[in-house]
């Protein structure tokens, strides 16, 4: 049996104050959250993502996490087959309103469950995370999120074969 690679930083407390860049993909890279509309197809200056009903549910799940956990969202983009999001945890010495601070894993799990209750399991197992270490790192990631629809063909998560199958 293959041993699964651990992609979390060893001995790091993912509930501590900080900013985290998280990427969550759909199962089999299915393009189910919407589509990127290119410039000229009703979009004047930049490509934009037009969300499907499922994509709007994902956006609702993100907003729900802000309400449920008090999590701050630094920025996000919902692409056809993945989402990029900056999650910011900021607790006082006693946690958030006396409740334990959420971990990134719990927040992602909650978001996935929120969507899965209606649409079933549409998610790839696990997720990618990066601890944002400084302002330059934050700014660079925020720019990446903002320009992601522009660069979808270069994106490592873009899957043209799946997109072509879904369009045919």
PDB file of C-alpha atoms in Angstrom:
ATOM      1  CA  UNK A   1       0.000   0.000   0.000  1.00  0.00           C
ATOM      2  CA  UNK A   2       1.302   3.452  -0.886  1.00  0.00           C
ATOM      3  CA  UNK A   3       2.031   5.774   1.989  1.00  0.00           C
ATOM      4  CA  UNK A   4       0.231   9.102   1.648  1.00  0.00           C
ATOM      5  CA  UNK A   5       2.450  12.192   1.721  1.00  0.00           C
ATOM      6  CA  UNK A   6       1.866  14.414   4.745  1.00  0.00           C
ATOM      7  CA  UNK A   7       1.416  17.940   3.462  1.00  0.00           C
ATOM      8  CA  UNK A   8       1.058  19.731   6.790  1.00  0.00           C
ATOM      9  CA  UNK A   9       3.997  21.385   8.534  1.00  0.00           C
ATOM     10  CA  UNK A  10       5.075  19.099  11.370  1.00  0.00           C
ATOM     11  CA  UNK A  11       4.321  20.382  14.893  1.00  0.00           C
ATOM     12  CA  UNK A  12       2.653  23.568  13.608  1.00  0.00           C
ATOM     13  CA  UNK A  13      -0.535  24.718  15.342  1.00  0.00           C
ATOM     14  CA  UNK A  14      -2.926  25.514  12.483  1.00  0.00           C
ATOM     15  CA  UNK A  15      -5.312  27.272  14.880  1.00  0.00           C
ATOM     16  CA  UNK A  16      -2.790  29.956  15.822  1.00  0.00           C
ATOM     17  CA  UNK A  17      -3.110  33.506  14.570  1.00  0.00           C
ATOM     18  CA  UNK A  18      -1.976  33.876  11.002  1.00  0.00           C
ATOM     19  CA  UNK A  19      -2.895  33.921   7.361  1.00  0.00           C
ATOM     20  CA  UNK A  20      -3.121  30.747   5.328  1.00  0.00           C
ATOM     21  CA  UNK A  21      -3.383  30.232   1.566  1.00  0.00           C
ATOM     22  CA  UNK A  22      -5.594  27.225   0.850  1.00  0.00           C
ATOM     23  CA  UNK A  23      -6.432  25.460  -2.419  1.00  0.00           C
ATOM     24  CA  UNK A  24      -9.242  22.923  -2.585  1.00  0.00           C
ATOM     25  CA  UNK A  25      -9.893  20.916  -5.768  1.00  0.00           C
ATOM     26  CA  UNK A  26     -12.875  19.060  -7.154  1.00  0.00           C
ATOM     27  CA  UNK A  27     -12.827  15.299  -7.451  1.00  0.00           C
ATOM     28  CA  UNK A  28     -11.085  14.272 -10.694  1.00  0.00           C
ATOM     29  CA  UNK A  29     -10.611  17.975 -11.570  1.00  0.00           C
ATOM     30  CA  UNK A  30     -14.192  18.186 -12.797  1.00  0.00           C
ATOM     31  CA  UNK A  31     -15.127  21.678 -14.023  1.00  0.00           C
ATOM     32  CA  UNK A  32     -18.375  21.996 -12.048  1.00  0.00           C
ATOM     33  CA  UNK A  33     -18.165  25.321 -10.217  1.00  0.00           C
ATOM     34  CA  UNK A  34     -18.696  27.460 -13.314  1.00  0.00           C
ATOM     35  CA  UNK A  35     -16.790  28.606 -16.340  1.00  0.00           C
ATOM     36  CA  UNK A  36     -14.293  31.297 -17.208  1.00  0.00           C
ATOM     37  CA  UNK A  37     -15.784  33.717 -19.719  1.00  0.00           C
ATOM     38  CA  UNK A  38     -13.023  35.182 -21.894  1.00  0.00           C
ATOM     39  CA  UNK A  39     -12.650  38.815 -22.873  1.00  0.00           C
ATOM     40  CA  UNK A  40     -14.907  39.640 -25.792  1.00  0.00           C
ATOM     41  CA  UNK A  41     -17.644  37.204 -24.811  1.00  0.00           C
ATOM     42  CA  UNK A  42     -19.619  39.809 -22.912  1.00  0.00           C
ATOM     43  CA  UNK A  43     -16.650  40.615 -20.677  1.00  0.00           C
ATOM     44  CA  UNK A  44     -15.031  43.963 -21.535  1.00  0.00           C
ATOM     45  CA  UNK A  45     -11.592  43.953 -19.917  1.00  0.00           C
ATOM     46  CA  UNK A  46     -10.672  40.722 -18.104  1.00  0.00           C
ATOM     47  CA  UNK A  47     -11.872  37.139 -18.098  1.00  0.00           C
ATOM     48  CA  UNK A  48     -14.281  36.433 -15.267  1.00  0.00           C
ATOM     49  CA  UNK A  49     -15.719  33.343 -13.644  1.00  0.00           C
ATOM     50  CA  UNK A  50     -19.454  32.828 -14.045  1.00  0.00           C
ATOM     51  CA  UNK A  51     -20.484  30.489 -11.236  1.00  0.00           C
ATOM     52  CA  UNK A  52     -22.810  27.543 -11.653  1.00  0.00           C
ATOM     53  CA  UNK A  53     -25.426  26.799  -9.007  1.00  0.00           C
ATOM     54  CA  UNK A  54     -22.859  24.550  -7.334  1.00  0.00           C
ATOM     55  CA  UNK A  55     -20.262  27.339  -7.511  1.00  0.00           C
ATOM     56  CA  UNK A  56     -22.704  29.700  -5.819  1.00  0.00           C
ATOM     57  CA  UNK A  57     -23.157  27.067  -3.091  1.00  0.00           C
ATOM     58  CA  UNK A  58     -19.372  27.011  -2.608  1.00  0.00           C
ATOM     59  CA  UNK A  59     -19.396  30.805  -2.286  1.00  0.00           C
ATOM     60  CA  UNK A  60     -22.180  30.510   0.283  1.00  0.00           C
ATOM     61  CA  UNK A  61     -20.071  27.963   2.192  1.00  0.00           C
ATOM     62  CA  UNK A  62     -17.189  30.455   2.306  1.00  0.00           C
ATOM     63  CA  UNK A  63     -19.479  33.203   3.628  1.00  0.00           C
ATOM     64  CA  UNK A  64     -20.989  30.779   6.164  1.00  0.00           C
ATOM     65  CA  UNK A  65     -17.516  30.084   7.590  1.00  0.00           C
ATOM     66  CA  UNK A  66     -17.035  33.799   8.217  1.00  0.00           C
ATOM     67  CA  UNK A  67     -20.276  33.873  10.200  1.00  0.00           C
ATOM     68  CA  UNK A  68     -19.855  30.524  11.954  1.00  0.00           C
ATOM     69  CA  UNK A  69     -16.202  30.797  13.003  1.00  0.00           C
ATOM     70  CA  UNK A  70     -15.447  34.507  12.761  1.00  0.00           C
ATOM     71  CA  UNK A  71     -12.772  33.604  10.234  1.00  0.00           C
ATOM     72  CA  UNK A  72     -11.532  36.479   8.097  1.00  0.00           C
ATOM     73  CA  UNK A  73     -11.263  35.945   4.366  1.00  0.00           C
ATOM     74  CA  UNK A  74      -8.402  37.900   2.799  1.00  0.00           C
ATOM     75  CA  UNK A  75      -9.471  37.030  -0.725  1.00  0.00           C
ATOM     76  CA  UNK A  76     -10.705  34.102  -2.761  1.00  0.00           C
ATOM     77  CA  UNK A  77     -11.521  32.940  -6.242  1.00  0.00           C
ATOM     78  CA  UNK A  78     -13.771  30.085  -7.256  1.00  0.00           C
ATOM     79  CA  UNK A  79     -12.471  28.569 -10.480  1.00  0.00           C
ATOM     80  CA  UNK A  80     -14.252  25.863 -12.523  1.00  0.00           C
ATOM     81  CA  UNK A  81     -12.493  23.004 -10.719  1.00  0.00           C
ATOM     82  CA  UNK A  82     -10.834  24.487  -7.629  1.00  0.00           C
ATOM     83  CA  UNK A  83     -10.898  27.347  -5.187  1.00  0.00           C
ATOM     84  CA  UNK A  84      -8.080  29.495  -3.820  1.00  0.00           C
ATOM     85  CA  UNK A  85      -8.716  31.268  -0.537  1.00  0.00           C
ATOM     86  CA  UNK A  86      -6.762  33.246   2.051  1.00  0.00           C
ATOM     87  CA  UNK A  87      -8.018  32.382   5.539  1.00  0.00           C
ATOM     88  CA  UNK A  88      -7.000  34.622   8.430  1.00  0.00           C
ATOM     89  CA  UNK A  89      -7.256  33.424  12.006  1.00  0.00           C
ATOM     90  CA  UNK A  90      -7.007  36.129  14.670  1.00  0.00           C
ATOM     91  CA  UNK A  91      -7.848  35.155  18.228  1.00  0.00           C
ATOM     92  CA  UNK A  92      -7.425  36.903  21.514  1.00  0.00           C
ATOM     93  CA  UNK A  93      -5.814  35.042  24.434  1.00  0.00           C
ATOM     94  CA  UNK A  94      -9.062  33.207  25.159  1.00  0.00           C
ATOM     95  CA  UNK A  95      -9.948  32.079  21.649  1.00  0.00           C
ATOM     96  CA  UNK A  96     -12.933  33.432  19.783  1.00  0.00           C
ATOM     97  CA  UNK A  97     -15.725  34.270  22.256  1.00  0.00           C
ATOM     98  CA  UNK A  98     -14.498  31.599  24.623  1.00  0.00           C
ATOM     99  CA  UNK A  99     -14.737  28.865  21.972  1.00  0.00           C
ATOM    100  CA  UNK A 100     -11.702  26.979  20.713  1.00  0.00           C
ATOM    101  CA  UNK A 101     -10.035  28.536  17.695  1.00  0.00           C
ATOM    102  CA  UNK A 102     -10.839  26.771  14.438  1.00  0.00           C
ATOM    103  CA  UNK A 103      -8.055  24.944  12.659  1.00  0.00           C
ATOM    104  CA  UNK A 104      -7.643  25.247   8.915  1.00  0.00           C
ATOM    105  CA  UNK A 105      -8.490  21.535   8.567  1.00  0.00           C
ATOM    106  CA  UNK A 106     -11.757  21.995  10.460  1.00  0.00           C
ATOM    107  CA  UNK A 107     -12.740  25.030   8.406  1.00  0.00           C
ATOM    108  CA  UNK A 108     -12.018  23.236   5.117  1.00  0.00           C
ATOM    109  CA  UNK A 109     -13.866  20.142   6.342  1.00  0.00           C
ATOM    110  CA  UNK A 110     -16.841  22.254   7.313  1.00  0.00           C
ATOM    111  CA  UNK A 111     -16.886  23.980   3.909  1.00  0.00           C
ATOM    112  CA  UNK A 112     -16.727  20.651   2.106  1.00  0.00           C
ATOM    113  CA  UNK A 113     -19.546  19.244   4.264  1.00  0.00           C
ATOM    114  CA  UNK A 114     -21.698  22.336   3.698  1.00  0.00           C
ATOM    115  CA  UNK A 115     -21.601  21.731  -0.058  1.00  0.00           C
ATOM    116  CA  UNK A 116     -21.701  17.917   0.137  1.00  0.00           C
ATOM    117  CA  UNK A 117     -24.992  17.959   2.081  1.00  0.00           C
ATOM    118  CA  UNK A 118     -26.698  19.227  -1.074  1.00  0.00           C
ATOM    119  CA  UNK A 119     -24.523  17.964  -3.955  1.00  0.00           C
ATOM    120  CA  UNK A 120     -22.788  14.886  -2.558  1.00  0.00           C
ATOM    121  CA  UNK A 121     -19.022  14.544  -2.471  1.00  0.00           C
ATOM    122  CA  UNK A 122     -17.623  16.789  -5.200  1.00  0.00           C
ATOM    123  CA  UNK A 123     -14.253  17.261  -3.510  1.00  0.00           C
ATOM    124  CA  UNK A 124     -10.809  15.786  -3.928  1.00  0.00           C
ATOM    125  CA  UNK A 125      -9.425  14.294  -0.744  1.00  0.00           C
ATOM    126  CA  UNK A 126      -7.351  16.730   1.269  1.00  0.00           C
ATOM    127  CA  UNK A 127      -6.263  20.224   0.282  1.00  0.00           C
ATOM    128  CA  UNK A 128      -3.143  22.295  -0.224  1.00  0.00           C
ATOM    129  CA  UNK A 129      -2.123  24.930   2.307  1.00  0.00           C
ATOM    130  CA  UNK A 130       0.661  27.444   2.666  1.00  0.00           C
ATOM    131  CA  UNK A 131       1.388  29.475   5.789  1.00  0.00           C
ATOM    132  CA  UNK A 132       1.693  33.100   4.708  1.00  0.00           C
ATOM    133  CA  UNK A 133       4.861  34.367   6.331  1.00  0.00           C
ATOM    134  CA  UNK A 134       4.968  38.111   5.612  1.00  0.00           C
ATOM    135  CA  UNK A 135       3.292  41.011   3.802  1.00  0.00           C
ATOM    136  CA  UNK A 136       5.145  40.402   0.520  1.00  0.00           C
ATOM    137  CA  UNK A 137       4.026  36.771   0.548  1.00  0.00           C
ATOM    138  CA  UNK A 138       0.442  37.877   1.290  1.00  0.00           C
ATOM    139  CA  UNK A 139       0.446  40.500  -1.493  1.00  0.00           C
ATOM    140  CA  UNK A 140       1.871  38.033  -4.015  1.00  0.00           C
ATOM    141  CA  UNK A 141      -0.773  35.420  -3.176  1.00  0.00           C
ATOM    142  CA  UNK A 142      -3.575  37.974  -3.274  1.00  0.00           C
ATOM    143  CA  UNK A 143      -2.393  39.031  -6.741  1.00  0.00           C
ATOM    144  CA  UNK A 144      -2.302  35.371  -7.814  1.00  0.00           C
ATOM    145  CA  UNK A 145      -5.913  34.934  -6.639  1.00  0.00           C
ATOM    146  CA  UNK A 146      -7.031  38.133  -8.345  1.00  0.00           C
ATOM    147  CA  UNK A 147      -5.429  37.228 -11.693  1.00  0.00           C
ATOM    148  CA  UNK A 148      -6.207  33.504 -11.615  1.00  0.00           C
ATOM    149  CA  UNK A 149      -9.042  33.698 -14.195  1.00  0.00           C
ATOM    150  CA  UNK A 150      -6.630  35.542 -16.550  1.00  0.00           C
ATOM    151  CA  UNK A 151      -4.075  32.748 -16.305  1.00  0.00           C
ATOM    152  CA  UNK A 152      -6.383  29.722 -16.205  1.00  0.00           C
ATOM    153  CA  UNK A 153      -4.657  28.005 -19.152  1.00  0.00           C
ATOM    154  CA  UNK A 154      -1.309  28.167 -17.305  1.00  0.00           C
ATOM    155  CA  UNK A 155      -2.806  27.083 -13.959  1.00  0.00           C
ATOM    156  CA  UNK A 156      -1.601  23.701 -12.718  1.00  0.00           C
ATOM    157  CA  UNK A 157      -5.191  22.900 -11.689  1.00  0.00           C
ATOM    158  CA  UNK A 158      -6.614  23.618 -15.148  1.00  0.00           C
ATOM    159  CA  UNK A 159      -7.626  20.446 -16.960  1.00  0.00           C
ATOM    160  CA  UNK A 160      -8.449  21.070 -20.614  1.00  0.00           C
ATOM    161  CA  UNK A 161      -9.301  17.403 -21.254  1.00  0.00           C
ATOM    162  CA  UNK A 162     -11.997  17.400 -18.563  1.00  0.00           C
ATOM    163  CA  UNK A 163     -13.308  20.751 -19.803  1.00  0.00           C
ATOM    164  CA  UNK A 164     -13.591  19.438 -23.377  1.00  0.00           C
ATOM    165  CA  UNK A 165     -15.474  16.319 -22.220  1.00  0.00           C
ATOM    166  CA  UNK A 166     -17.951  18.419 -20.238  1.00  0.00           C
ATOM    167  CA  UNK A 167     -18.562  20.784 -23.177  1.00  0.00           C
ATOM    168  CA  UNK A 168     -19.241  17.966 -25.659  1.00  0.00           C
TER     169      UNK A 168
END
